[in-house]
Amino acid sequence: MSRTTGHATVIPGALVGRQRAWIPVTTLSVPTVWLATADGLALLDLIAVELAVNGLRRGWTLTRDEKWFAARLMLDRKVPYATISTRVGASGSTLAEWFPGEIEPTVIRLDRGKKRRRKPTHSPLCGTRSGHRRHVRRRERVCQPCRDAKRMADRHYREHGTYVGAPKPAPAVAA
C-alpha cells in the first residue's frame, strides 16, 4: 500500500531512492558538491536537492543555487514548470528569468486587459440576521425587523450553540 505526500508516492518498506518515479540526484558517497557559477563557487547540498526534486521538501528552503540546480534537473526530465515551481520554491517568473525560452505557460490568457467584474449578488433582506449584519457593516440605523431577527437568532444560539436551524422570520422589505 502506497501513500502520497505532496507530489511523491511513498511505498512503505522501500528505501528512499528506491521508490517508483524517484529522480536520483546523488549517491551517499557524495552528499555535497561545489558548483562553479558566474558569481563564484556555490556549495550544493545534493540530498536537499534530491528531496526537493522528488516533492519531499517540508519546512526548509533551498539556497538560490540549489533551486537553480534542482530546476535544471527537472527541466531536463520534462517536468511541468508549475510542478517545478512548487517543488523548488521559486516563482514562474524567476524560472523564466533563469531559463529564457524554456519556460512557457500552459494556459494562455486572452483577456489580459479586461478586469473581471463580480456579478451583482442580491442584497440581504431586512428582517433576517444577514440583513442586520448588512446594516451594521454599512453603519446604518438597524430597522426593527432586523433587530427582531437578530434577537431570535441569538436566542437560538444561546440554547443550541449554533445558528443553524434558527427560526427565520419572514423578510419584511427588500433593501
Short mmCIF file of C-alpha atoms in Angstrom, two decimals:
data_model
loop_
_atom_site.label_atom_id
_atom_site.label_comp_id
_atom_site.label_asym_id
_atom_site.label_seq_id
_atom_site.Cartn_x
_atom_site.Cartn_y
_atom_site.Cartn_z
CA MET A 1 0.00 0.00 0.00
CA SER A 2 1.49 3.32 -1.00
CA ARG A 3 0.69 6.80 0.23
CA THR A 4 1.19 10.14 -1.45
CA THR A 5 2.98 13.01 0.29
CA GLY A 6 2.90 16.18 -1.76
CA HIS A 7 3.93 15.08 -5.23
CA ALA A 8 5.83 11.88 -4.44
CA THR A 9 4.47 8.40 -3.83
CA VAL A 10 5.96 6.76 -0.77
CA ILE A 11 5.96 2.97 -0.58
CA PRO A 12 6.33 1.63 2.99
CA GLY A 13 9.36 -0.61 3.37
CA ALA A 14 11.12 0.72 0.27
CA LEU A 15 14.27 2.73 0.85
CA VAL A 16 14.32 6.39 -0.09
CA GLY A 17 15.72 6.50 -3.61
CA ARG A 18 14.19 3.12 -4.45
CA GLN A 19 10.67 4.50 -4.80
CA ARG A 20 8.80 4.42 -8.10
CA ALA A 21 9.26 7.60 -10.17
CA TRP A 22 12.13 8.74 -7.92
CA ILE A 23 14.54 11.15 -9.60
CA PRO A 24 18.02 10.26 -8.31
CA VAL A 25 20.42 13.15 -7.81
CA THR A 26 23.18 11.93 -5.54
CA THR A 27 24.88 8.91 -4.09
CA LEU A 28 25.60 8.55 -0.42
CA SER A 29 29.32 8.93 -1.08
CA VAL A 30 28.89 12.46 -2.50
CA PRO A 31 26.24 14.34 -0.48
CA THR A 32 27.63 17.81 -1.27
CA VAL A 33 29.18 19.31 -4.39
CA TRP A 34 30.91 22.58 -5.24
CA LEU A 35 29.41 24.19 -8.34
CA ALA A 36 31.14 26.92 -10.34
CA THR A 37 28.73 29.77 -11.13
CA ALA A 38 29.11 33.24 -12.62
CA ASP A 39 29.14 34.62 -9.05
CA GLY A 40 31.82 32.20 -7.87
CA LEU A 41 31.73 28.81 -6.16
CA ALA A 42 28.49 27.56 -4.62
CA LEU A 43 28.11 24.63 -2.23
CA LEU A 44 25.14 22.40 -3.09
CA ASP A 45 23.52 20.01 -0.64
CA LEU A 46 22.53 17.26 -3.06
CA ILE A 47 20.41 15.42 -0.50
CA ALA A 48 18.26 18.53 -0.05
CA VAL A 49 18.09 18.97 -3.83
CA GLU A 50 17.05 15.33 -4.29
CA LEU A 51 14.30 15.60 -1.69
CA ALA A 52 13.03 18.83 -3.28
CA VAL A 53 13.10 17.37 -6.79
CA ASN A 54 11.02 14.42 -5.60
CA GLY A 55 8.47 16.54 -3.73
CA LEU A 56 9.57 15.81 -0.16
CA ARG A 57 10.70 19.35 0.79
CA ARG A 58 8.90 20.24 4.01
CA GLY A 59 9.76 23.04 6.43
CA TRP A 60 13.10 24.07 4.93
CA THR A 61 14.26 26.02 1.91
CA LEU A 62 16.93 25.64 -0.71
CA THR A 63 19.60 28.20 -1.47
CA ARG A 64 19.30 30.12 -4.73
CA ASP A 65 21.93 27.92 -6.42
CA GLU A 66 20.28 24.72 -5.16
CA LYS A 67 16.94 25.94 -6.54
CA TRP A 68 18.52 26.64 -9.92
CA PHE A 69 20.22 23.22 -9.99
CA ALA A 70 17.02 21.39 -8.99
CA ALA A 71 15.00 23.30 -11.58
CA ARG A 72 17.59 22.46 -14.28
CA LEU A 73 17.40 18.74 -13.39
CA MET A 74 13.60 18.73 -13.59
CA LEU A 75 13.53 20.72 -16.85
CA ASP A 76 15.82 18.13 -18.40
CA ARG A 77 13.34 15.44 -17.35
CA LYS A 78 10.39 17.35 -18.90
CA VAL A 79 8.64 18.01 -15.57
CA PRO A 80 5.89 20.67 -16.00
CA TYR A 81 7.05 24.09 -14.92
CA ALA A 82 4.19 24.51 -12.42
CA THR A 83 5.41 21.40 -10.61
CA ILE A 84 8.98 22.68 -10.75
CA SER A 85 7.90 25.99 -9.27
CA THR A 86 6.09 24.27 -6.40
CA ARG A 87 8.79 21.75 -5.57
CA VAL A 88 11.70 24.18 -5.80
CA GLY A 89 10.01 27.16 -4.18
CA ALA A 90 10.67 29.65 -6.99
CA SER A 91 8.06 31.65 -8.85
CA GLY A 92 7.27 31.12 -12.51
CA SER A 93 8.78 34.49 -13.39
CA THR A 94 12.02 33.52 -11.64
CA LEU A 95 12.14 30.28 -13.63
CA ALA A 96 11.52 32.21 -16.85
CA GLU A 97 14.38 34.55 -15.93
CA TRP A 98 16.75 31.65 -15.20
CA PHE A 99 15.82 29.64 -18.30
CA PRO A 100 14.68 32.08 -21.01
CA GLY A 101 12.80 30.39 -23.84
CA GLU A 102 12.45 27.08 -21.98
CA ILE A 103 9.56 28.03 -19.69
CA GLU A 104 6.23 28.58 -21.38
CA PRO A 105 2.93 28.94 -19.58
CA THR A 106 0.49 26.10 -20.13
CA VAL A 107 -2.58 28.37 -20.15
CA ILE A 108 -2.76 31.43 -22.38
CA ARG A 109 -4.96 34.18 -21.01
CA LEU A 110 -6.77 36.03 -23.76
CA ASP A 111 -8.48 38.67 -21.60
CA ARG A 112 -5.36 40.33 -20.20
CA GLY A 113 -6.51 43.95 -20.42
CA LYS A 114 -10.01 43.37 -19.13
CA LYS A 115 -10.86 43.43 -15.48
CA ARG A 116 -13.45 40.93 -14.46
CA ARG A 117 -16.36 42.36 -12.61
CA ARG A 118 -18.13 40.39 -9.98
CA LYS A 119 -21.71 39.64 -10.76
CA PRO A 120 -24.04 41.63 -8.56
CA THR A 121 -25.44 39.48 -5.81
CA HIS A 122 -28.72 40.05 -4.10
CA SER A 123 -28.57 42.22 -1.04
CA PRO A 124 -29.62 40.61 2.26
CA LEU A 125 -33.23 41.28 3.09
CA CYS A 126 -34.44 43.22 6.08
CA GLY A 127 -35.94 41.03 8.76
CA THR A 128 -33.09 38.49 8.64
CA ARG A 129 -29.88 38.02 10.60
CA SER A 130 -27.82 38.76 7.48
CA GLY A 131 -29.88 41.93 6.96
CA HIS A 132 -28.88 43.02 10.48
CA ARG A 133 -25.20 42.40 9.60
CA ARG A 134 -25.63 44.49 6.43
CA HIS A 135 -26.97 47.41 8.47
CA VAL A 136 -24.03 47.16 10.88
CA ARG A 137 -21.49 46.85 8.06
CA ARG A 138 -22.89 49.93 6.33
CA ARG A 139 -23.10 51.76 9.67
CA GLU A 140 -26.80 52.35 9.18
CA ARG A 141 -29.53 52.52 11.78
CA VAL A 142 -30.81 48.95 12.30
CA CYS A 143 -34.51 48.57 11.49
CA GLN A 144 -36.92 46.84 13.89
CA PRO A 145 -37.48 43.67 11.76
CA CYS A 146 -33.69 43.13 11.64
CA ARG A 147 -33.41 43.65 15.40
CA ASP A 148 -36.12 41.02 15.96
CA ALA A 149 -34.43 38.55 13.58
CA LYS A 150 -31.06 39.03 15.27
CA ARG A 151 -32.66 38.62 18.70
CA MET A 152 -34.33 35.32 17.64
CA ALA A 153 -31.11 34.00 16.10
CA ASP A 154 -29.06 34.90 19.21
CA ARG A 155 -31.62 33.23 21.49
CA HIS A 156 -31.37 30.07 19.37
CA TYR A 157 -27.55 30.26 19.50
CA ARG A 158 -27.55 30.51 23.31
CA GLU A 159 -29.83 27.47 23.58
CA HIS A 160 -28.28 25.25 20.90
CA GLY A 161 -24.73 26.57 20.34
CA THR A 162 -25.28 27.15 16.62
CA TYR A 163 -27.13 29.48 14.29
CA VAL A 164 -28.07 26.52 12.08
CA GLY A 165 -31.76 25.84 12.35
CA ALA A 166 -32.57 29.19 13.94
CA PRO A 167 -36.15 30.30 13.28
CA LYS A 168 -36.35 32.74 10.42
CA PRO A 169 -38.97 35.44 10.47
CA ALA A 170 -40.50 36.38 7.13
CA PRO A 171 -38.44 39.04 5.34
CA ALA A 172 -40.09 42.41 5.71
CA VAL A 173 -38.85 44.54 2.81
CA ALA A 174 -36.17 44.16 0.12
CA ALA A 175 -33.29 46.51 0.80
#
